[in-house]
Amino acid sequence: MKFFIVFFFVSMLAFNLGVSLPIPEKPTFLSFKESFSTLFGDQNLRPLDANGNSVRISLTKSTGSGFKSRSLYNSNFFSASIKLPPNNTAGVVVAFYTTNADVFKSNHDEIDFEFLWNVPGQEWIVQTNLFGNGNMQRGREERYKLGFDPTQDFHSYSILWNKNWIVFYVDDVPIRQLQRVDAMGGDYPSKPMSLYSTIWDGSDWATAGGKHKINFGFAPFNADFSKFVIPGNGCSTDQIQQCQDNANVQKFVADFNGLKGDELSKMEDFRKKHMTYSYCHDRRRYPSALPECIQVKG
């Protein structure tokens, strides 16, 4: 009862001051074993703790690996803490993303975090992207340097998605916001999606356009995951309590109507310091900017 009163007061204060809460308050973390299943590379996926709350996926010369959520979800907040592989990881791709490609074969939706590793001495690159109805030719990629070493410790990466907004977060700091505009049509992701993560060989394109290939002498390449958050629609029977516990997260997503105040300033500051590419500024690729780009800042 005490938590409810505090949360209600903070929510009303944020509303009245015209600011937004940074992320949902106190989410419940899900068990990997109950919430996910192996996608491929069974031999390269293993739990990191006895309770099954953390998992490691690996890339070796023989195969990568990956997992997916057991359920599809509508507008939602997806999050995980991730520690990325160290050393020479040029050509390695770790992806944390939502998609429905297994259900909608020819017109799937997707929202991506892609971690594109680099040669020693160079910063790691994070790419975000989204598309709807299989329109991959109209990619909406942005790339950033993080300003920290993501291989030394766990950092949280989150995606907020509702019918009008998509926001990407790193360590609770918003780094990108996109508002749906009518002119986007089916390009905006709108169909239920599952949450995925994979590690794989992206030598053909991931580092300097494919200039640097994977050196498997540094394998296995390991990516560790913990603190999963997937509340809301699509809860399976063994997740009901967790979904009830995360009711505040569902409300946050449903009520979200764009970053404001301090959160908007944080995003603009991050983008000014760390963004290295945005499709909205790429006139060679898009001589006429895509319709939502007029709202992009940074």
mmCIF file of C-alpha atoms in Angstrom:
data_model
loop_
_atom_site.group_PDB
_atom_site.id
_atom_site.type_symbol
_atom_site.label_atom_id
_atom_site.label_comp_id
_atom_site.label_asym_id
_atom_site.label_seq_id
_atom_site.Cartn_x
_atom_site.Cartn_y
_atom_site.Cartn_z
ATOM 1 C CA MET A 1 0.000 0.000 0.000
ATOM 2 C CA LYS A 2 2.848 2.351 0.881
ATOM 3 C CA PHE A 3 4.540 1.662 -2.508
ATOM 4 C CA PHE A 4 1.269 2.323 -4.349
ATOM 5 C CA ILE A 5 0.836 5.709 -2.656
ATOM 6 C CA VAL A 6 4.430 6.709 -3.449
ATOM 7 C CA PHE A 7 4.154 5.542 -7.055
ATOM 8 C CA PHE A 8 0.829 7.354 -7.500
ATOM 9 C CA PHE A 9 2.262 10.562 -6.038
ATOM 10 C CA VAL A 10 5.383 10.439 -8.230
ATOM 11 C CA SER A 11 3.272 9.684 -11.314
ATOM 12 C CA MET A 12 0.919 12.604 -10.635
ATOM 13 C CA LEU A 13 3.858 14.908 -9.925
ATOM 14 C CA ALA A 14 5.478 13.924 -13.225
ATOM 15 C CA PHE A 15 2.190 14.533 -15.043
ATOM 16 C CA ASN A 16 1.643 17.918 -13.435
ATOM 17 C CA LEU A 17 5.200 19.090 -14.086
ATOM 18 C CA GLY A 18 5.128 17.957 -17.707
ATOM 19 C CA VAL A 19 8.004 15.474 -17.285
ATOM 20 C CA SER A 20 8.195 11.740 -17.897
ATOM 21 C CA LEU A 21 9.413 8.980 -15.636
ATOM 22 C CA PRO A 22 12.652 7.554 -17.080
ATOM 23 C CA ILE A 23 11.622 3.875 -17.068
ATOM 24 C CA PRO A 24 8.960 1.758 -15.333
ATOM 25 C CA GLU A 25 9.304 1.630 -11.556
ATOM 26 C CA LYS A 26 10.595 -1.578 -9.915
ATOM 27 C CA PRO A 27 10.018 -4.176 -12.651
ATOM 28 C CA THR A 28 9.978 -7.864 -11.730
ATOM 29 C CA PHE A 29 12.747 -9.837 -13.434
ATOM 30 C CA LEU A 30 11.742 -13.033 -15.212
ATOM 31 C CA SER A 31 13.335 -16.462 -15.037
ATOM 32 C CA PHE A 32 15.110 -17.366 -18.273
ATOM 33 C CA LYS A 33 14.034 -21.005 -18.026
ATOM 34 C CA GLU A 34 10.334 -20.157 -17.693
ATOM 35 C CA SER A 35 10.265 -17.324 -20.224
ATOM 36 C CA PHE A 36 12.532 -18.406 -23.093
ATOM 37 C CA SER A 37 13.399 -21.369 -25.276
ATOM 38 C CA THR A 38 16.502 -22.169 -27.336
ATOM 39 C CA LEU A 39 16.381 -20.892 -30.903
ATOM 40 C CA PHE A 40 19.533 -22.555 -32.267
ATOM 41 C CA GLY A 41 22.988 -23.652 -31.141
ATOM 42 C CA ASP A 42 21.859 -25.627 -28.085
ATOM 43 C CA GLN A 43 25.445 -26.640 -27.303
ATOM 44 C CA ASN A 44 26.449 -22.958 -27.131
ATOM 45 C CA LEU A 45 23.770 -21.865 -24.654
ATOM 46 C CA ARG A 46 24.091 -22.513 -20.945
ATOM 47 C CA PRO A 47 22.729 -21.097 -17.653
ATOM 48 C CA LEU A 48 25.042 -19.004 -15.488
ATOM 49 C CA ASP A 49 23.286 -19.600 -12.163
ATOM 50 C CA ALA A 50 21.423 -22.403 -10.426
ATOM 51 C CA ASN A 51 18.110 -20.531 -10.506
ATOM 52 C CA GLY A 52 18.125 -20.166 -14.274
ATOM 53 C CA ASN A 53 17.904 -16.379 -14.161
ATOM 54 C CA SER A 54 21.020 -15.716 -16.264
ATOM 55 C CA VAL A 55 22.281 -17.297 -19.472
ATOM 56 C CA ARG A 56 25.352 -17.267 -21.726
ATOM 57 C CA ILE A 57 25.179 -17.552 -25.510
ATOM 58 C CA SER A 58 28.351 -18.255 -27.465
ATOM 59 C CA LEU A 59 29.733 -18.128 -30.986
ATOM 60 C CA THR A 60 32.272 -20.747 -32.047
ATOM 61 C CA LYS A 61 33.612 -21.710 -35.452
ATOM 62 C CA SER A 62 30.905 -24.360 -35.770
ATOM 63 C CA THR A 63 27.849 -22.292 -34.786
ATOM 64 C CA GLY A 64 26.372 -19.287 -33.052
ATOM 65 C CA SER A 65 23.413 -19.510 -30.692
ATOM 66 C CA GLY A 66 20.251 -17.738 -29.618
ATOM 67 C CA PHE A 67 16.994 -17.824 -27.705
ATOM 68 C CA LYS A 68 13.450 -16.480 -28.009
ATOM 69 C CA SER A 69 10.566 -15.764 -25.674
ATOM 70 C CA ARG A 70 7.897 -18.430 -25.391
ATOM 71 C CA SER A 71 5.124 -15.897 -26.053
ATOM 72 C CA LEU A 72 4.199 -13.083 -28.419
ATOM 73 C CA TYR A 73 3.684 -9.631 -26.950
ATOM 74 C CA ASN A 74 1.869 -6.483 -28.011
ATOM 75 C CA SER A 75 2.968 -2.963 -27.036
ATOM 76 C CA ASN A 76 5.444 -3.524 -24.255
ATOM 77 C CA PHE A 77 8.697 -2.822 -22.424
ATOM 78 C CA PHE A 78 11.536 -5.284 -23.057
ATOM 79 C CA SER A 79 14.787 -5.164 -21.118
ATOM 80 C CA ALA A 80 17.866 -7.214 -20.264
ATOM 81 C CA SER A 81 21.240 -6.663 -18.667
ATOM 82 C CA ILE A 82 23.954 -7.748 -21.090
ATOM 83 C CA LYS A 83 27.714 -8.235 -20.827
ATOM 84 C CA LEU A 84 29.404 -8.469 -24.204
ATOM 85 C CA PRO A 85 32.364 -10.545 -25.411
ATOM 86 C CA PRO A 86 35.852 -9.055 -24.875
ATOM 87 C CA ASN A 87 39.071 -9.075 -26.913
ATOM 88 C CA ASN A 88 39.198 -8.974 -30.710
ATOM 89 C CA THR A 89 35.538 -9.304 -31.648
ATOM 90 C CA ALA A 90 35.568 -7.815 -35.150
ATOM 91 C CA GLY A 91 32.792 -9.410 -37.207
ATOM 92 C CA VAL A 92 30.825 -10.658 -34.184
ATOM 93 C CA VAL A 93 27.187 -9.534 -33.934
ATOM 94 C CA VAL A 94 25.091 -9.776 -30.773
ATOM 95 C CA ALA A 95 21.436 -8.876 -31.319
ATOM 96 C CA PHE A 96 18.685 -8.133 -28.780
ATOM 97 C CA TYR A 97 15.452 -7.567 -30.663
ATOM 98 C CA THR A 98 11.752 -8.177 -31.175
ATOM 99 C CA THR A 99 10.322 -9.769 -34.300
ATOM 100 C CA ASN A 100 7.454 -11.906 -35.617
ATOM 101 C CA ALA A 101 9.284 -13.360 -38.630
ATOM 102 C CA ASP A 102 8.313 -16.905 -37.644
ATOM 103 C CA VAL A 103 4.601 -15.992 -37.793
ATOM 104 C CA PHE A 104 4.489 -13.408 -40.587
ATOM 105 C CA LYS A 105 6.893 -14.850 -43.145
ATOM 106 C CA SER A 106 6.618 -12.173 -45.812
ATOM 107 C CA ASN A 107 5.564 -9.096 -43.840
ATOM 108 C CA HIS A 108 7.232 -9.292 -40.449
ATOM 109 C CA ASP A 109 7.968 -6.441 -38.025
ATOM 110 C CA GLU A 110 11.189 -5.885 -36.105
ATOM 111 C CA ILE A 111 12.773 -3.587 -33.492
ATOM 112 C CA ASP A 112 16.524 -4.097 -32.986
ATOM 113 C CA PHE A 113 19.517 -3.505 -30.813
ATOM 114 C CA GLU A 114 22.564 -4.804 -32.719
ATOM 115 C CA PHE A 115 26.008 -4.737 -31.109
ATOM 116 C CA LEU A 116 28.708 -4.544 -33.782
ATOM 117 C CA TRP A 117 32.119 -5.358 -32.401
ATOM 118 C CA ASN A 118 35.390 -3.895 -33.433
ATOM 119 C CA VAL A 119 39.148 -4.317 -33.745
ATOM 120 C CA PRO A 120 41.273 -3.763 -30.612
ATOM 121 C CA GLY A 121 41.651 -0.105 -29.730
ATOM 122 C CA GLN A 122 38.377 0.927 -31.339
ATOM 123 C CA GLU A 123 35.098 1.574 -29.525
ATOM 124 C CA TRP A 124 32.186 -0.812 -29.826
ATOM 125 C CA ILE A 125 29.277 0.287 -31.989
ATOM 126 C CA VAL A 126 25.579 -0.102 -31.124
ATOM 127 C CA GLN A 127 23.026 0.042 -33.916
ATOM 128 C CA THR A 128 19.270 0.467 -33.503
ATOM 129 C CA ASN A 129 16.775 -0.233 -36.252
ATOM 130 C CA LEU A 130 13.080 -0.895 -36.879
ATOM 131 C CA PHE A 131 10.748 -1.737 -39.717
ATOM 132 C CA GLY A 132 7.248 -3.053 -40.354
ATOM 133 C CA ASN A 133 5.594 -5.360 -42.898
ATOM 134 C CA GLY A 134 8.929 -6.690 -44.102
ATOM 135 C CA ASN A 135 10.023 -3.336 -45.540
ATOM 136 C CA MET A 136 13.709 -3.957 -44.834
ATOM 137 C CA GLN A 137 14.735 -1.818 -47.808
ATOM 138 C CA ARG A 138 13.561 1.195 -45.818
ATOM 139 C CA GLY A 139 15.825 0.608 -42.866
ATOM 140 C CA ARG A 140 15.809 3.173 -40.085
ATOM 141 C CA GLU A 141 19.269 2.535 -38.701
ATOM 142 C CA GLU A 142 21.149 4.676 -36.215
ATOM 143 C CA ARG A 143 24.607 3.946 -34.784
ATOM 144 C CA TYR A 144 26.292 5.129 -31.596
ATOM 145 C CA LYS A 145 29.478 4.790 -29.595
ATOM 146 C CA LEU A 146 28.597 4.001 -26.006
ATOM 147 C CA GLY A 147 31.254 5.917 -24.094
ATOM 148 C CA PHE A 148 32.004 2.878 -21.896
ATOM 149 C CA ASP A 149 33.379 -0.633 -22.341
ATOM 150 C CA PRO A 150 30.351 -2.976 -22.505
ATOM 151 C CA THR A 151 32.548 -6.052 -21.990
ATOM 152 C CA GLN A 152 33.658 -5.166 -18.452
ATOM 153 C CA ASP A 153 30.287 -5.323 -16.714
ATOM 154 C CA PHE A 154 26.552 -5.775 -17.272
ATOM 155 C CA HIS A 155 24.618 -2.825 -18.726
ATOM 156 C CA SER A 156 20.873 -2.643 -19.311
ATOM 157 C CA TYR A 157 19.389 -2.271 -22.796
ATOM 158 C CA SER A 158 15.658 -1.643 -23.118
ATOM 159 C CA ILE A 159 12.986 -1.116 -25.768
ATOM 160 C CA LEU A 160 9.685 0.638 -25.097
ATOM 161 C CA TRP A 161 7.092 0.035 -27.808
ATOM 162 C CA ASN A 162 3.475 1.126 -27.965
ATOM 163 C CA LYS A 163 1.101 2.061 -30.785
ATOM 164 C CA ASN A 164 2.634 5.514 -31.244
ATOM 165 C CA TRP A 165 6.139 5.507 -29.754
ATOM 166 C CA ILE A 166 9.372 3.514 -29.754
ATOM 167 C CA VAL A 167 12.174 4.428 -27.345
ATOM 168 C CA PHE A 168 15.581 2.754 -26.961
ATOM 169 C CA TYR A 169 17.375 2.999 -23.600
ATOM 170 C CA VAL A 170 20.922 2.244 -22.444
ATOM 171 C CA ASP A 171 21.294 2.053 -18.657
ATOM 172 C CA ASP A 172 17.927 3.814 -18.278
ATOM 173 C CA VAL A 173 19.065 6.736 -20.452
ATOM 174 C CA PRO A 174 16.902 7.182 -23.572
ATOM 175 C CA ILE A 175 19.130 7.233 -26.667
ATOM 176 C CA ARG A 176 16.499 7.284 -29.416
ATOM 177 C CA GLN A 177 12.820 8.122 -29.704
ATOM 178 C CA LEU A 178 10.583 7.643 -32.722
ATOM 179 C CA GLN A 179 6.976 8.769 -32.978
ATOM 180 C CA ARG A 180 4.670 7.061 -35.443
ATOM 181 C CA VAL A 181 3.271 9.407 -38.056
ATOM 182 C CA ASP A 182 0.450 8.482 -40.418
ATOM 183 C CA ALA A 183 2.725 8.733 -43.463
ATOM 184 C CA MET A 184 4.774 5.782 -42.177
ATOM 185 C CA GLY A 185 1.851 3.469 -42.904
ATOM 186 C CA GLY A 186 2.804 -0.169 -42.436
ATOM 187 C CA ASP A 187 6.463 0.685 -41.831
ATOM 188 C CA TYR A 188 5.656 1.126 -38.145
ATOM 189 C CA PRO A 189 5.823 -2.204 -36.214
ATOM 190 C CA SER A 190 2.272 -3.046 -35.177
ATOM 191 C CA LYS A 191 1.836 -6.824 -34.946
ATOM 192 C CA PRO A 192 2.576 -8.946 -31.835
ATOM 193 C CA MET A 193 6.256 -9.876 -31.541
ATOM 194 C CA SER A 194 8.501 -12.217 -29.569
ATOM 195 C CA LEU A 195 11.743 -11.174 -27.880
ATOM 196 C CA TYR A 196 14.950 -12.697 -29.271
ATOM 197 C CA SER A 197 18.674 -12.603 -28.721
ATOM 198 C CA THR A 198 21.373 -14.127 -30.936
ATOM 199 C CA ILE A 199 25.128 -14.143 -31.461
ATOM 200 C CA TRP A 200 26.426 -14.847 -34.954
ATOM 201 C CA ASP A 201 29.103 -14.301 -37.602
ATOM 202 C CA GLY A 202 28.516 -10.966 -39.340
ATOM 203 C CA SER A 203 31.931 -10.806 -41.006
ATOM 204 C CA ASP A 204 30.447 -9.791 -44.355
ATOM 205 C CA TRP A 205 29.234 -6.417 -43.055
ATOM 206 C CA ALA A 206 29.511 -5.845 -39.306
ATOM 207 C CA THR A 207 32.962 -4.229 -38.948
ATOM 208 C CA ALA A 208 33.944 -1.446 -41.374
ATOM 209 C CA GLY A 209 31.546 -2.817 -43.986
ATOM 210 C CA GLY A 210 33.079 -6.296 -43.850
ATOM 211 C CA LYS A 211 36.719 -5.181 -43.969
ATOM 212 C CA HIS A 212 37.584 -7.008 -40.732
ATOM 213 C CA LYS A 213 36.581 -10.673 -40.436
ATOM 214 C CA ILE A 214 36.166 -12.824 -37.354
ATOM 215 C CA ASN A 215 39.359 -14.272 -35.908
ATOM 216 C CA PHE A 216 38.190 -17.566 -34.411
ATOM 217 C CA GLY A 217 41.473 -17.812 -32.558
ATOM 218 C CA PHE A 218 39.704 -15.659 -29.938
ATOM 219 C CA ALA A 219 36.645 -17.948 -29.780
ATOM 220 C CA PRO A 220 34.458 -18.763 -28.020
ATOM 221 C CA PHE A 221 32.825 -15.341 -28.024
ATOM 222 C CA ASN A 222 30.471 -15.174 -25.032
ATOM 223 C CA ALA A 223 27.567 -12.815 -24.357
ATOM 224 C CA ASP A 224 25.924 -12.993 -20.907
ATOM 225 C CA PHE A 225 22.302 -12.016 -20.149
ATOM 226 C CA SER A 226 20.352 -11.440 -16.930
ATOM 227 C CA LYS A 227 17.521 -9.342 -15.430
ATOM 228 C CA PHE A 228 14.950 -9.976 -18.149
ATOM 229 C CA VAL A 229 11.785 -7.857 -18.186
ATOM 230 C CA ILE A 230 8.832 -8.767 -20.450
ATOM 231 C CA PRO A 231 5.509 -7.812 -18.854
ATOM 232 C CA GLY A 232 2.115 -7.508 -20.447
ATOM 233 C CA ASN A 233 0.153 -9.152 -23.221
ATOM 234 C CA GLY A 234 0.986 -12.699 -24.205
ATOM 235 C CA CYS A 235 1.845 -13.948 -20.715
ATOM 236 C CA SER A 236 2.002 -17.715 -20.577
ATOM 237 C CA THR A 237 0.404 -19.596 -17.673
ATOM 238 C CA ASP A 238 3.680 -19.864 -15.763
ATOM 239 C CA GLN A 239 4.247 -16.093 -16.011
ATOM 240 C CA ILE A 240 0.906 -14.878 -14.634
ATOM 241 C CA GLN A 241 2.279 -13.800 -11.249
ATOM 242 C CA GLN A 242 5.219 -12.032 -12.866
ATOM 243 C CA CYS A 243 2.867 -10.227 -15.222
ATOM 244 C CA GLN A 244 0.668 -9.162 -12.316
ATOM 245 C CA ASP A 245 3.756 -7.945 -10.467
ATOM 246 C CA ASN A 246 4.677 -5.897 -13.537
ATOM 247 C CA ALA A 247 1.274 -4.210 -13.838
ATOM 248 C CA ASN A 248 2.974 -0.855 -13.220
ATOM 249 C CA VAL A 249 5.208 -1.506 -16.246
ATOM 250 C CA GLN A 250 2.176 -2.245 -18.418
ATOM 251 C CA LYS A 251 0.565 1.003 -17.276
ATOM 252 C CA PHE A 252 3.780 2.922 -17.982
ATOM 253 C CA VAL A 253 3.832 1.604 -21.560
ATOM 254 C CA ALA A 254 0.132 2.226 -22.167
ATOM 255 C CA ASP A 255 0.316 5.796 -20.841
ATOM 256 C CA PHE A 256 3.620 6.735 -22.456
ATOM 257 C CA ASN A 257 3.246 9.746 -24.746
ATOM 258 C CA GLY A 258 6.779 10.838 -25.541
ATOM 259 C CA LEU A 259 9.836 11.910 -23.568
ATOM 260 C CA LYS A 260 9.643 15.266 -21.855
ATOM 261 C CA GLY A 261 11.737 17.546 -19.706
ATOM 262 C CA ASP A 262 14.873 16.009 -18.213
ATOM 263 C CA GLU A 263 14.529 12.717 -20.096
ATOM 264 C CA LEU A 264 14.352 14.496 -23.436
ATOM 265 C CA SER A 265 17.429 16.532 -22.484
ATOM 266 C CA LYS A 266 19.308 13.354 -21.534
ATOM 267 C CA MET A 267 18.522 11.813 -24.907
ATOM 268 C CA GLU A 268 19.597 14.884 -26.845
ATOM 269 C CA ASP A 269 22.833 15.059 -24.853
ATOM 270 C CA PHE A 270 23.615 11.381 -25.527
ATOM 271 C CA ARG A 271 22.931 11.758 -29.235
ATOM 272 C CA LYS A 272 25.072 14.870 -29.520
ATOM 273 C CA LYS A 273 28.017 13.105 -27.867
ATOM 274 C CA HIS A 274 27.733 9.555 -29.178
ATOM 275 C CA MET A 275 25.663 9.220 -32.371
ATOM 276 C CA THR A 276 27.782 8.473 -35.455
ATOM 277 C CA TYR A 277 25.070 7.804 -38.061
ATOM 278 C CA SER A 278 21.354 8.400 -38.581
ATOM 279 C CA TYR A 279 19.297 7.512 -41.623
ATOM 280 C CA CYS A 280 17.510 10.830 -41.162
ATOM 281 C CA HIS A 281 20.707 12.660 -42.172
ATOM 282 C CA ASP A 282 21.663 10.300 -45.035
ATOM 283 C CA ARG A 283 20.649 12.162 -48.186
ATOM 284 C CA ARG A 284 22.527 9.782 -50.470
ATOM 285 C CA ARG A 285 20.355 6.934 -49.305
ATOM 286 C CA TYR A 286 17.171 8.957 -48.806
ATOM 287 C CA PRO A 287 17.177 12.122 -50.991
ATOM 288 C CA SER A 288 13.785 12.874 -49.459
ATOM 289 C CA ALA A 289 13.830 12.252 -45.731
ATOM 290 C CA LEU A 290 11.457 9.598 -44.411
ATOM 291 C CA PRO A 291 8.307 11.163 -42.916
ATOM 292 C CA GLU A 292 9.127 10.862 -39.217
ATOM 293 C CA CYS A 293 12.587 12.420 -39.573
ATOM 294 C CA ILE A 294 11.390 15.972 -39.133
ATOM 295 C CA GLN A 295 10.796 15.065 -35.487
ATOM 296 C CA VAL A 296 14.295 13.698 -34.890
ATOM 297 C CA LYS A 297 16.605 15.811 -32.742
ATOM 298 C CA GLY A 298 20.318 15.311 -32.274
#
